[in-house]
PDB file of C-alpha atoms in Angstrom:
ATOM      1  CA  MET A   1      -0.802  19.981  24.582  1.00  0.00           C
ATOM      2  CA  MET A   2       1.118  16.905  25.744  1.00  0.00           C
ATOM      3  CA  SER A   3      -1.801  14.566  25.026  1.00  0.00           C
ATOM      4  CA  PHE A   4      -2.060  15.977  21.487  1.00  0.00           C
ATOM      5  CA  VAL A   5       1.565  14.979  20.836  1.00  0.00           C
ATOM      6  CA  TYR A   6       0.650  11.403  21.752  1.00  0.00           C
ATOM      7  CA  ILE A   7      -1.854  11.132  18.886  1.00  0.00           C
ATOM      8  CA  LEU A   8       0.413  12.757  16.270  1.00  0.00           C
ATOM      9  CA  PRO A   9       1.725   9.367  15.021  1.00  0.00           C
ATOM     10  CA  ALA A  10      -1.834   8.215  14.308  1.00  0.00           C
ATOM     11  CA  LEU A  11      -2.730  11.513  12.625  1.00  0.00           C
ATOM     12  CA  GLY A  12       0.455  11.609  10.537  1.00  0.00           C
ATOM     13  CA  TRP A  13       0.305   8.026   9.282  1.00  0.00           C
ATOM     14  CA  GLY A  14      -3.465   8.120   8.895  1.00  0.00           C
ATOM     15  CA  LEU A  15      -3.486  11.329   6.855  1.00  0.00           C
ATOM     16  CA  MET A  16      -0.456  10.389   4.724  1.00  0.00           C
ATOM     17  CA  PRO A  17      -2.386   8.200   2.210  1.00  0.00           C
ATOM     18  CA  VAL A  18      -5.283  10.676   2.200  1.00  0.00           C
ATOM     19  CA  ILE A  19      -2.935  13.562   1.365  1.00  0.00           C
ATOM     20  CA  SER A  20      -1.120  11.615  -1.366  1.00  0.00           C
ATOM     21  CA  LYS A  21      -4.420  10.513  -2.916  1.00  0.00           C
ATOM     22  CA  LYS A  22      -5.828  14.055  -2.777  1.00  0.00           C
ATOM     23  CA  ILE A  23      -2.698  15.545  -4.374  1.00  0.00           C
ATOM     24  CA  GLY A  24      -2.604  12.809  -6.983  1.00  0.00           C
ATOM     25  CA  GLY A  25       0.213  12.009  -9.342  1.00  0.00           C
ATOM     26  CA  LYS A  26       2.036   8.818 -10.216  1.00  0.00           C
ATOM     27  CA  PRO A  27       3.273   6.532  -7.422  1.00  0.00           C
ATOM     28  CA  GLN A  28       6.838   7.500  -8.438  1.00  0.00           C
ATOM     29  CA  GLU A  29       6.035  11.195  -7.900  1.00  0.00           C
ATOM     30  CA  GLN A  30       4.404  10.456  -4.554  1.00  0.00           C
ATOM     31  CA  LEU A  31       7.380   8.358  -3.450  1.00  0.00           C
ATOM     32  CA  LEU A  32       9.984  10.922  -4.502  1.00  0.00           C
ATOM     33  CA  GLY A  33       8.157  13.816  -2.826  1.00  0.00           C
ATOM     34  CA  THR A  34       7.738  11.821   0.379  1.00  0.00           C
ATOM     35  CA  THR A  35      11.368  10.709   0.557  1.00  0.00           C
ATOM     36  CA  LEU A  36      12.751  14.192  -0.203  1.00  0.00           C
ATOM     37  CA  ALA A  37      10.704  15.657   2.653  1.00  0.00           C
ATOM     38  CA  ALA A  38      11.896  12.899   4.991  1.00  0.00           C
ATOM     39  CA  LEU A  39      15.518  13.599   4.012  1.00  0.00           C
ATOM     40  CA  LEU A  40      15.126  17.354   4.591  1.00  0.00           C
ATOM     41  CA  VAL A  41      13.623  16.766   8.037  1.00  0.00           C
ATOM     42  CA  ALA A  42      16.413  14.311   8.928  1.00  0.00           C
ATOM     43  CA  ILE A  43      19.079  16.839   7.839  1.00  0.00           C
ATOM     44  CA  CYS A  44      17.453  19.531  10.010  1.00  0.00           C
ATOM     45  CA  ILE A  45      17.489  17.167  12.996  1.00  0.00           C
ATOM     46  CA  ASN A  46      21.223  16.641  12.508  1.00  0.00           C
ATOM     47  CA  ILE A  47      21.930  20.360  12.146  1.00  0.00           C
ATOM     48  CA  PHE A  48      20.175  21.261  15.389  1.00  0.00           C
ATOM     49  CA  GLY A  49      20.902  18.087  17.385  1.00  0.00           C
ATOM     50  CA  SER A  50      24.027  16.414  18.693  1.00  0.00           C
ATOM     51  CA  ILE A  51      23.883  12.907  17.229  1.00  0.00           C
ATOM     52  CA  HIS A  52      26.597  10.251  17.275  1.00  0.00           C
ATOM     53  CA  TYR A  53      26.876   7.537  14.609  1.00  0.00           C
ATOM     54  CA  ASN A  54      28.543   4.151  14.288  1.00  0.00           C
ATOM     55  CA  LEU A  55      29.025   2.023  11.177  1.00  0.00           C
ATOM     56  CA  LYS A  56      26.646  -0.754  12.216  1.00  0.00           C
ATOM     57  CA  GLY A  57      23.840   1.678  12.991  1.00  0.00           C
ATOM     58  CA  VAL A  58      24.308   3.586   9.729  1.00  0.00           C
ATOM     59  CA  VAL A  59      24.268   0.421   7.566  1.00  0.00           C
ATOM     60  CA  VAL A  60      21.252  -1.137   9.299  1.00  0.00           C
ATOM     61  CA  SER A  61      19.276   2.122   9.247  1.00  0.00           C
ATOM     62  CA  PHE A  62      20.142   2.605   5.565  1.00  0.00           C
ATOM     63  CA  ILE A  63      18.835  -0.888   4.735  1.00  0.00           C
ATOM     64  CA  SER A  64      15.696  -0.085   6.742  1.00  0.00           C
ATOM     65  CA  GLY A  65      15.164   2.903   4.440  1.00  0.00           C
ATOM     66  CA  LEU A  66      15.517   0.692   1.355  1.00  0.00           C
ATOM     67  CA  PHE A  67      12.829  -1.632   2.726  1.00  0.00           C
ATOM     68  CA  TRP A  68      10.574   1.364   3.363  1.00  0.00           C
ATOM     69  CA  ALA A  69      10.981   2.791  -0.159  1.00  0.00           C
ATOM     70  CA  THR A  70      10.022  -0.528  -1.773  1.00  0.00           C
ATOM     71  CA  GLY A  71       7.078  -1.112   0.547  1.00  0.00           C
ATOM     72  CA  GLN A  72       5.768   2.440   0.286  1.00  0.00           C
ATOM     73  CA  PHE A  73       5.987   2.434  -3.514  1.00  0.00           C
ATOM     74  CA  LEU A  74       3.876  -0.735  -3.643  1.00  0.00           C
ATOM     75  CA  GLN A  75       1.381   0.846  -1.237  1.00  0.00           C
ATOM     76  CA  PHE A  76       1.124   3.939  -3.456  1.00  0.00           C
ATOM     77  CA  LYS A  77       0.560   1.611  -6.439  1.00  0.00           C
ATOM     78  CA  ALA A  78      -2.284  -0.107  -4.597  1.00  0.00           C
ATOM     79  CA  LEU A  79      -3.822   3.247  -3.628  1.00  0.00           C
ATOM     80  CA  GLU A  80      -3.717   4.238  -7.305  1.00  0.00           C
ATOM     81  CA  LYS A  81      -6.129   1.394  -8.047  1.00  0.00           C
ATOM     82  CA  GLU A  82      -8.407   1.438  -4.988  1.00  0.00           C
ATOM     83  CA  GLU A  83      -9.992   3.628  -2.307  1.00  0.00           C
ATOM     84  CA  VAL A  84      -7.939   4.697   0.718  1.00  0.00           C
ATOM     85  CA  SER A  85     -10.665   3.443   3.064  1.00  0.00           C
ATOM     86  CA  ARG A  86     -10.297  -0.053   1.581  1.00  0.00           C
ATOM     87  CA  VAL A  87      -6.547  -0.333   0.971  1.00  0.00           C
ATOM     88  CA  MET A  88      -5.279   1.103   4.270  1.00  0.00           C
ATOM     89  CA  PRO A  89      -7.155  -1.249   6.644  1.00  0.00           C
ATOM     90  CA  PHE A  90      -5.760  -4.189   4.677  1.00  0.00           C
ATOM     91  CA  SER A  91      -2.297  -2.595   4.607  1.00  0.00           C
ATOM     92  CA  ASN A  92      -2.250  -1.692   8.316  1.00  0.00           C
ATOM     93  CA  GLY A  93      -3.674  -5.074   9.254  1.00  0.00           C
ATOM     94  CA  THR A  94      -1.161  -7.128   7.267  1.00  0.00           C
ATOM     95  CA  GLN A  95       1.697  -4.956   8.550  1.00  0.00           C
ATOM     96  CA  LEU A  96       0.532  -5.667  12.100  1.00  0.00           C
ATOM     97  CA  ILE A  97       0.269  -9.409  11.400  1.00  0.00           C
ATOM     98  CA  PHE A  98       3.731  -9.671   9.811  1.00  0.00           C
ATOM     99  CA  THR A  99       5.402  -7.419  12.390  1.00  0.00           C
ATOM    100  CA  THR A 100       3.824  -9.284  15.326  1.00  0.00           C
ATOM    101  CA  LEU A 101       4.862 -12.669  13.903  1.00  0.00           C
ATOM    102  CA  ALA A 102       8.391 -11.404  13.181  1.00  0.00           C
ATOM    103  CA  SER A 103       8.677  -9.913  16.675  1.00  0.00           C
ATOM    104  CA  GLY A 104       7.415 -13.087  18.309  1.00  0.00           C
ATOM    105  CA  ILE A 105       9.334 -15.646  16.236  1.00  0.00           C
ATOM    106  CA  VAL A 106      12.450 -13.882  14.909  1.00  0.00           C
ATOM    107  CA  LEU A 107      13.023 -11.399  17.733  1.00  0.00           C
ATOM    108  CA  GLN A 108      11.805 -13.993  20.273  1.00  0.00           C
ATOM    109  CA  GLU A 109       9.536 -11.555  22.086  1.00  0.00           C
ATOM    110  CA  TRP A 110       6.949 -14.239  22.825  1.00  0.00           C
ATOM    111  CA  ILE A 111       7.594 -15.688  26.275  1.00  0.00           C
ATOM    112  CA  GLY A 112       5.813 -18.994  26.683  1.00  0.00           C
ATOM    113  CA  ILE A 113       2.859 -20.750  25.045  1.00  0.00           C
ATOM    114  CA  LYS A 114       0.251 -18.457  26.659  1.00  0.00           C
ATOM    115  CA  GLN A 115       1.626 -15.267  25.086  1.00  0.00           C
ATOM    116  CA  ALA A 116       2.079 -16.948  21.694  1.00  0.00           C
ATOM    117  CA  SER A 117      -1.472 -18.378  21.751  1.00  0.00           C
ATOM    118  CA  ILE A 118      -3.074 -15.057  22.745  1.00  0.00           C
ATOM    119  CA  SER A 119      -1.058 -13.230  20.050  1.00  0.00           C
ATOM    120  CA  VAL A 120      -2.183 -15.662  17.339  1.00  0.00           C
ATOM    121  CA  LEU A 121      -5.815 -15.369  18.521  1.00  0.00           C
ATOM    122  CA  MET A 122      -5.606 -11.563  18.350  1.00  0.00           C
ATOM    123  CA  LEU A 123      -4.156 -11.786  14.840  1.00  0.00           C
ATOM    124  CA  LEU A 124      -7.169 -13.871  13.783  1.00  0.00           C
ATOM    125  CA  ILE A 125      -9.396 -11.086  15.168  1.00  0.00           C
ATOM    126  CA  VAL A 126      -7.349  -8.585  13.137  1.00  0.00           C
ATOM    127  CA  ILE A 127      -8.042 -10.650  10.003  1.00  0.00           C
ATOM    128  CA  LEU A 128     -11.773 -10.562  10.785  1.00  0.00           C
ATOM    129  CA  SER A 129     -11.659  -6.793  11.335  1.00  0.00           C
ATOM    130  CA  ILE A 130      -9.876  -6.333   7.981  1.00  0.00           C
ATOM    131  CA  GLN A 131     -12.693  -8.218   6.275  1.00  0.00           C
ATOM    132  CA  LEU A 132     -15.269  -5.928   7.912  1.00  0.00           C
ATOM    133  CA  LEU A 133     -13.342  -2.748   7.083  1.00  0.00           C
ATOM    134  CA  THR A 134     -12.658  -3.564   3.430  1.00  0.00           C
ATOM    135  CA  HIS A 135     -15.968  -5.219   2.494  1.00  0.00           C
ATOM    136  CA  LYS A 136     -17.908  -3.334  -0.173  1.00  0.00           C
ATOM    137  CA  GLU A 137     -21.668  -3.653  -0.743  1.00  0.00           C
ATOM    138  CA  ASN A 138     -23.290  -3.733  -4.190  1.00  0.00           C
ATOM    139  CA  MET A 139     -20.129  -4.505  -6.140  1.00  0.00           C
ATOM    140  CA  GLU A 140     -19.243  -7.392  -8.419  1.00  0.00           C
ATOM    141  CA  THR A 141     -15.978  -7.673  -6.478  1.00  0.00           C
ATOM    142  CA  LYS A 142     -16.822  -7.121  -2.832  1.00  0.00           C
ATOM    143  CA  ASN A 143     -13.289  -7.815  -1.656  1.00  0.00           C
ATOM    144  CA  LEU A 144     -10.100  -6.207  -2.916  1.00  0.00           C
ATOM    145  CA  GLU A 145      -8.923  -7.604  -6.254  1.00  0.00           C
ATOM    146  CA  GLY A 146      -6.328 -10.353  -6.071  1.00  0.00           C
ATOM    147  CA  THR A 147      -3.624  -8.268  -7.772  1.00  0.00           C
ATOM    148  CA  THR A 148      -4.195  -5.379  -5.349  1.00  0.00           C
ATOM    149  CA  MET A 149      -4.161  -7.704  -2.344  1.00  0.00           C
ATOM    150  CA  LEU A 150      -0.898  -9.285  -3.509  1.00  0.00           C
ATOM    151  CA  MET A 151       0.638  -5.837  -4.012  1.00  0.00           C
ATOM    152  CA  VAL A 152      -0.361  -4.785  -0.490  1.00  0.00           C
ATOM    153  CA  ILE A 153       0.972  -8.035   1.001  1.00  0.00           C
ATOM    154  CA  LYS A 154       4.353  -7.464  -0.696  1.00  0.00           C
ATOM    155  CA  SER A 155       4.261  -3.873   0.544  1.00  0.00           C
ATOM    156  CA  SER A 156       3.544  -4.974   4.117  1.00  0.00           C
ATOM    157  CA  LEU A 157       6.380  -7.518   4.064  1.00  0.00           C
ATOM    158  CA  CYS A 158       8.814  -4.757   3.044  1.00  0.00           C
ATOM    159  CA  LEU A 159       7.397  -2.340   5.652  1.00  0.00           C
ATOM    160  CA  MET A 160       7.736  -5.107   8.244  1.00  0.00           C
ATOM    161  CA  GLY A 161      11.421  -5.307   7.314  1.00  0.00           C
ATOM    162  CA  TYR A 162      11.693  -1.535   7.691  1.00  0.00           C
ATOM    163  CA  ALA A 163      10.090  -1.653  11.139  1.00  0.00           C
ATOM    164  CA  THR A 164      11.904  -4.670  12.605  1.00  0.00           C
ATOM    165  CA  ILE A 165      15.444  -4.714  11.196  1.00  0.00           C
ATOM    166  CA  THR A 166      16.662  -1.954  13.547  1.00  0.00           C
ATOM    167  CA  SER A 167      15.269  -3.859  16.550  1.00  0.00           C
ATOM    168  CA  PHE A 168      16.875  -7.089  15.327  1.00  0.00           C
ATOM    169  CA  PHE A 169      20.301  -5.406  15.350  1.00  0.00           C
ATOM    170  CA  HIS A 170      19.508  -3.392  18.523  1.00  0.00           C
ATOM    171  CA  ILE A 171      19.702   0.002  16.794  1.00  0.00           C
ATOM    172  CA  SER A 172      17.742   2.825  18.412  1.00  0.00           C
ATOM    173  CA  GLY A 173      17.692   6.588  18.902  1.00  0.00           C
ATOM    174  CA  MET A 174      17.833   9.657  16.706  1.00  0.00           C
ATOM    175  CA  ALA A 175      20.852   8.290  14.813  1.00  0.00           C
ATOM    176  CA  ILE A 176      18.455   6.126  12.791  1.00  0.00           C
ATOM    177  CA  PHE A 177      16.737   8.975  10.940  1.00  0.00           C
ATOM    178  CA  LEU A 178      19.389  10.377   8.559  1.00  0.00           C
ATOM    179  CA  PRO A 179      20.842   7.092   7.199  1.00  0.00           C
ATOM    180  CA  GLN A 180      17.306   5.724   7.022  1.00  0.00           C
ATOM    181  CA  ALA A 181      16.167   8.755   4.985  1.00  0.00           C
ATOM    182  CA  MET A 182      19.198   8.357   2.706  1.00  0.00           C
ATOM    183  CA  GLY A 183      18.221   4.720   2.122  1.00  0.00           C
ATOM    184  CA  MET A 184      14.668   5.845   1.379  1.00  0.00           C
ATOM    185  CA  CYS A 185      15.923   8.339  -1.212  1.00  0.00           C
ATOM    186  CA  LEU A 186      18.273   5.864  -2.880  1.00  0.00           C
ATOM    187  CA  GLY A 187      15.485   3.298  -3.036  1.00  0.00           C
ATOM    188  CA  ALA A 188      13.178   5.873  -4.612  1.00  0.00           C
ATOM    189  CA  LEU A 189      15.819   6.831  -7.201  1.00  0.00           C
ATOM    190  CA  VAL A 190      16.410   3.173  -8.127  1.00  0.00           C
ATOM    191  CA  ILE A 191      12.654   2.637  -8.574  1.00  0.00           C
ATOM    192  CA  LEU A 192      12.458   5.785 -10.721  1.00  0.00           C
ATOM    193  CA  SER A 193      15.348   4.588 -12.897  1.00  0.00           C
ATOM    194  CA  LEU A 194      13.626   1.246 -13.447  1.00  0.00           C
ATOM    195  CA  LYS A 195      10.292   2.832 -14.389  1.00  0.00           C
ATOM    196  CA  LYS A 196      11.814   5.435 -16.731  1.00  0.00           C
ATOM    197  CA  GLU A 197       8.705   7.618 -16.853  1.00  0.00           C
ATOM    198  CA  SER A 198       8.564  11.414 -17.060  1.00  0.00           C
ATOM    199  CA  LEU A 199       7.692  13.083 -13.769  1.00  0.00           C
ATOM    200  CA  SER A 200       5.815  16.260 -12.930  1.00  0.00           C
ATOM    201  CA  LYS A 201       7.982  18.514 -10.747  1.00  0.00           C
ATOM    202  CA  GLU A 202       4.791  20.156  -9.494  1.00  0.00           C
ATOM    203  CA  ARG A 203       3.356  16.820  -8.282  1.00  0.00           C
ATOM    204  CA  VAL A 204       6.660  15.903  -6.645  1.00  0.00           C
ATOM    205  CA  ALA A 205       6.713  19.282  -4.881  1.00  0.00           C
ATOM    206  CA  TYR A 206       3.129  18.918  -3.672  1.00  0.00           C
ATOM    207  CA  ASN A 207       3.937  15.445  -2.313  1.00  0.00           C
ATOM    208  CA  LEU A 208       6.474  16.996   0.010  1.00  0.00           C
ATOM    209  CA  LEU A 209       3.359  17.447   2.169  1.00  0.00           C
ATOM    210  CA  THR A 210       2.939  13.657   2.159  1.00  0.00           C
ATOM    211  CA  GLY A 211       6.509  13.332   3.390  1.00  0.00           C
ATOM    212  CA  CYS A 212       5.954  15.957   6.073  1.00  0.00           C
ATOM    213  CA  SER A 213       2.986  13.957   7.347  1.00  0.00           C
ATOM    214  CA  TRP A 214       5.124  10.796   7.495  1.00  0.00           C
ATOM    215  CA  SER A 215       8.015  12.622   9.192  1.00  0.00           C
ATOM    216  CA  ILE A 216       5.753  14.138  11.857  1.00  0.00           C
ATOM    217  CA  ALA A 217       4.423  10.659  12.642  1.00  0.00           C
ATOM    218  CA  ASN A 218       7.883   9.094  12.723  1.00  0.00           C
ATOM    219  CA  LEU A 219       9.423  11.757  14.966  1.00  0.00           C
ATOM    220  CA  SER A 220       6.468  12.049  17.326  1.00  0.00           C
ATOM    221  CA  LEU A 221       6.390   8.251  17.770  1.00  0.00           C
ATOM    222  CA  PHE A 222      10.023   8.443  18.948  1.00  0.00           C
ATOM    223  CA  TYR A 223       9.065  11.100  21.521  1.00  0.00           C
ATOM    224  CA  THR A 224       5.864   9.324  22.574  1.00  0.00           C
ATOM    225  CA  ALA A 225       7.718   6.038  23.063  1.00  0.00           C
ATOM    226  CA  SER A 226      10.171   7.779  25.407  1.00  0.00           C
ATOM    227  CA  GLU A 227       7.238   9.084  27.475  1.00  0.00           C
ATOM    228  CA  LEU A 228       4.746   6.195  27.381  1.00  0.00           C
ATOM    229  CA  GLY A 229       6.805   3.211  26.281  1.00  0.00           C
ATOM    230  CA  MET A 230       6.778   1.629  22.835  1.00  0.00           C
ATOM    231  CA  GLY A 231       3.909  -0.769  23.603  1.00  0.00           C
ATOM    232  CA  LEU A 232       1.355   1.905  24.486  1.00  0.00           C
ATOM    233  CA  SER A 233       2.643   4.448  21.949  1.00  0.00           C
ATOM    234  CA  TYR A 234       2.428   1.864  19.155  1.00  0.00           C
ATOM    235  CA  THR A 235      -1.113   1.021  20.244  1.00  0.00           C
ATOM    236  CA  ILE A 236      -2.164   4.677  20.037  1.00  0.00           C
ATOM    237  CA  SER A 237      -0.463   5.053  16.645  1.00  0.00           C
ATOM    238  CA  GLN A 238      -2.689   2.291  15.248  1.00  0.00           C
ATOM    239  CA  LEU A 239      -5.593   4.727  15.416  1.00  0.00           C
ATOM    240  CA  CYS A 240      -4.200   5.720  12.002  1.00  0.00           C
ATOM    241  CA  ILE A 241      -6.498   3.089  10.502  1.00  0.00           C
ATOM    242  CA  PHE A 242      -9.499   5.069  11.815  1.00  0.00           C
ATOM    243  CA  VAL A 243      -8.010   8.349  10.494  1.00  0.00           C
ATOM    244  CA  SER A 244      -7.463   6.826   7.023  1.00  0.00           C
ATOM    245  CA  VAL A 245     -10.986   5.423   6.778  1.00  0.00           C
ATOM    246  CA  ILE A 246     -12.676   8.630   7.994  1.00  0.00           C
ATOM    247  CA  GLY A 247     -10.314  10.784   5.910  1.00  0.00           C
ATOM    248  CA  GLY A 248     -11.156   8.780   2.801  1.00  0.00           C
ATOM    249  CA  MET A 249     -14.865   9.195   3.415  1.00  0.00           C
ATOM    250  CA  PHE A 250     -14.849  12.940   4.183  1.00  0.00           C
ATOM    251  CA  PHE A 251     -11.925  14.384   2.205  1.00  0.00           C
ATOM    252  CA  LEU A 252     -11.899  12.012  -0.777  1.00  0.00           C
ATOM    253  CA  LYS A 253     -15.695  11.545  -0.881  1.00  0.00           C
ATOM    254  CA  GLU A 254     -15.485   7.745  -0.803  1.00  0.00           C
ATOM    255  CA  LYS A 255     -19.142   6.800  -0.451  1.00  0.00           C
ATOM    256  CA  LYS A 256     -20.299   4.217   2.070  1.00  0.00           C
ATOM    257  CA  SER A 257     -23.717   2.666   2.592  1.00  0.00           C
ATOM    258  CA  THR A 258     -25.319   2.533   6.040  1.00  0.00           C
ATOM    259  CA  MET A 259     -24.409  -1.157   6.325  1.00  0.00           C
ATOM    260  CA  GLU A 260     -20.804  -0.433   5.341  1.00  0.00           C
ATOM    261  CA  ILE A 261     -20.539   2.301   7.996  1.00  0.00           C
ATOM    262  CA  ARG A 262     -21.798  -0.153  10.616  1.00  0.00           C
ATOM    263  CA  ARG A 263     -19.264  -2.743   9.455  1.00  0.00           C
ATOM    264  CA  ILE A 264     -16.497  -0.143   9.616  1.00  0.00           C
ATOM    265  CA  GLY A 265     -17.475   0.878  13.145  1.00  0.00           C
ATOM    266  CA  PHE A 266     -17.491  -2.728  14.358  1.00  0.00           C
ATOM    267  CA  GLY A 267     -14.269  -3.465  12.458  1.00  0.00           C
ATOM    268  CA  VAL A 268     -12.447  -0.510  14.039  1.00  0.00           C
ATOM    269  CA  VAL A 269     -13.545  -1.628  17.527  1.00  0.00           C
ATOM    270  CA  LEU A 270     -12.337  -5.187  16.856  1.00  0.00           C
ATOM    271  CA  PHE A 271      -9.050  -3.985  15.363  1.00  0.00           C
ATOM    272  CA  PHE A 272      -8.237  -1.628  18.212  1.00  0.00           C
ATOM    273  CA  SER A 273      -9.273  -4.190  20.841  1.00  0.00           C
ATOM    274  CA  ALA A 274      -6.850  -6.700  19.318  1.00  0.00           C
ATOM    275  CA  ILE A 275      -4.114  -4.038  19.300  1.00  0.00           C
ATOM    276  CA  LEU A 276      -4.690  -3.296  23.001  1.00  0.00           C
ATOM    277  CA  VAL A 277      -4.403  -6.966  23.934  1.00  0.00           C
ATOM    278  CA  LEU A 278      -1.282  -7.435  21.796  1.00  0.00           C
ATOM    279  CA  SER A 279       0.275  -4.367  23.392  1.00  0.00           C
ATOM    280  CA  TYR A 280      -0.532  -5.608  26.899  1.00  0.00           C
ATOM    281  CA  PHE A 281       1.147  -8.977  26.293  1.00  0.00           C
ATOM    282  CA  LYS A 282       4.138  -7.509  24.395  1.00  0.00           C
TER     283      LYS A 282
END
């Protein structure tokens, strides 16, 4: 039972894009459903838990939620145009690259030239694995389109901000969740007001499942980190890339040739190997 909890972050984050794609709807509907579910879960945590807040933590966590809403909306937009099994490896990979660079340079987690050099080398391996995972045979455009790639890069920069800003200001613990969820909801509402498109209440309601998947991953990562440490728990959570690719193939019927399956297998091994090394030297 305990070991199953450890893989919940990977399952939750890996299945989230698969669920949203399967349910369908506009990116705005997917974003609103996800954020509402996250807010409901955060409220429940506060009702049943004894949590203490301070102004700094609330403000920083709220800003983290704004970053997440922007980044997740752009990711949903990219998924609207492309297959999950192609977008998510590129999204997860660029998030890892940006977060590792931010942690090493901004948060000064790199200690010495050796750690910095190994980290950069592993990031180059991540780039190679992304190419293997997203390559498509027998298509005029074998790589992701430039507009989709740019959208995912912008998304990953925002999600990097979401992931690192709390560490930068030394904010941790359960007190992050509610103000973060409130920031997510406000960000979603601002995006909706800018788009000014009619929404399907049914699609929004269905996408509460997307938000539940995200919330399970977020909460279980907090628990796993307390048991295993953030380095190892983050490494395990990166199995989400494997879940997304396999989920896209089996649940969304995204067809792959034999050569593509071999590339994916090799790419996953490379990606996870790089993650293990990065985690070891973190």
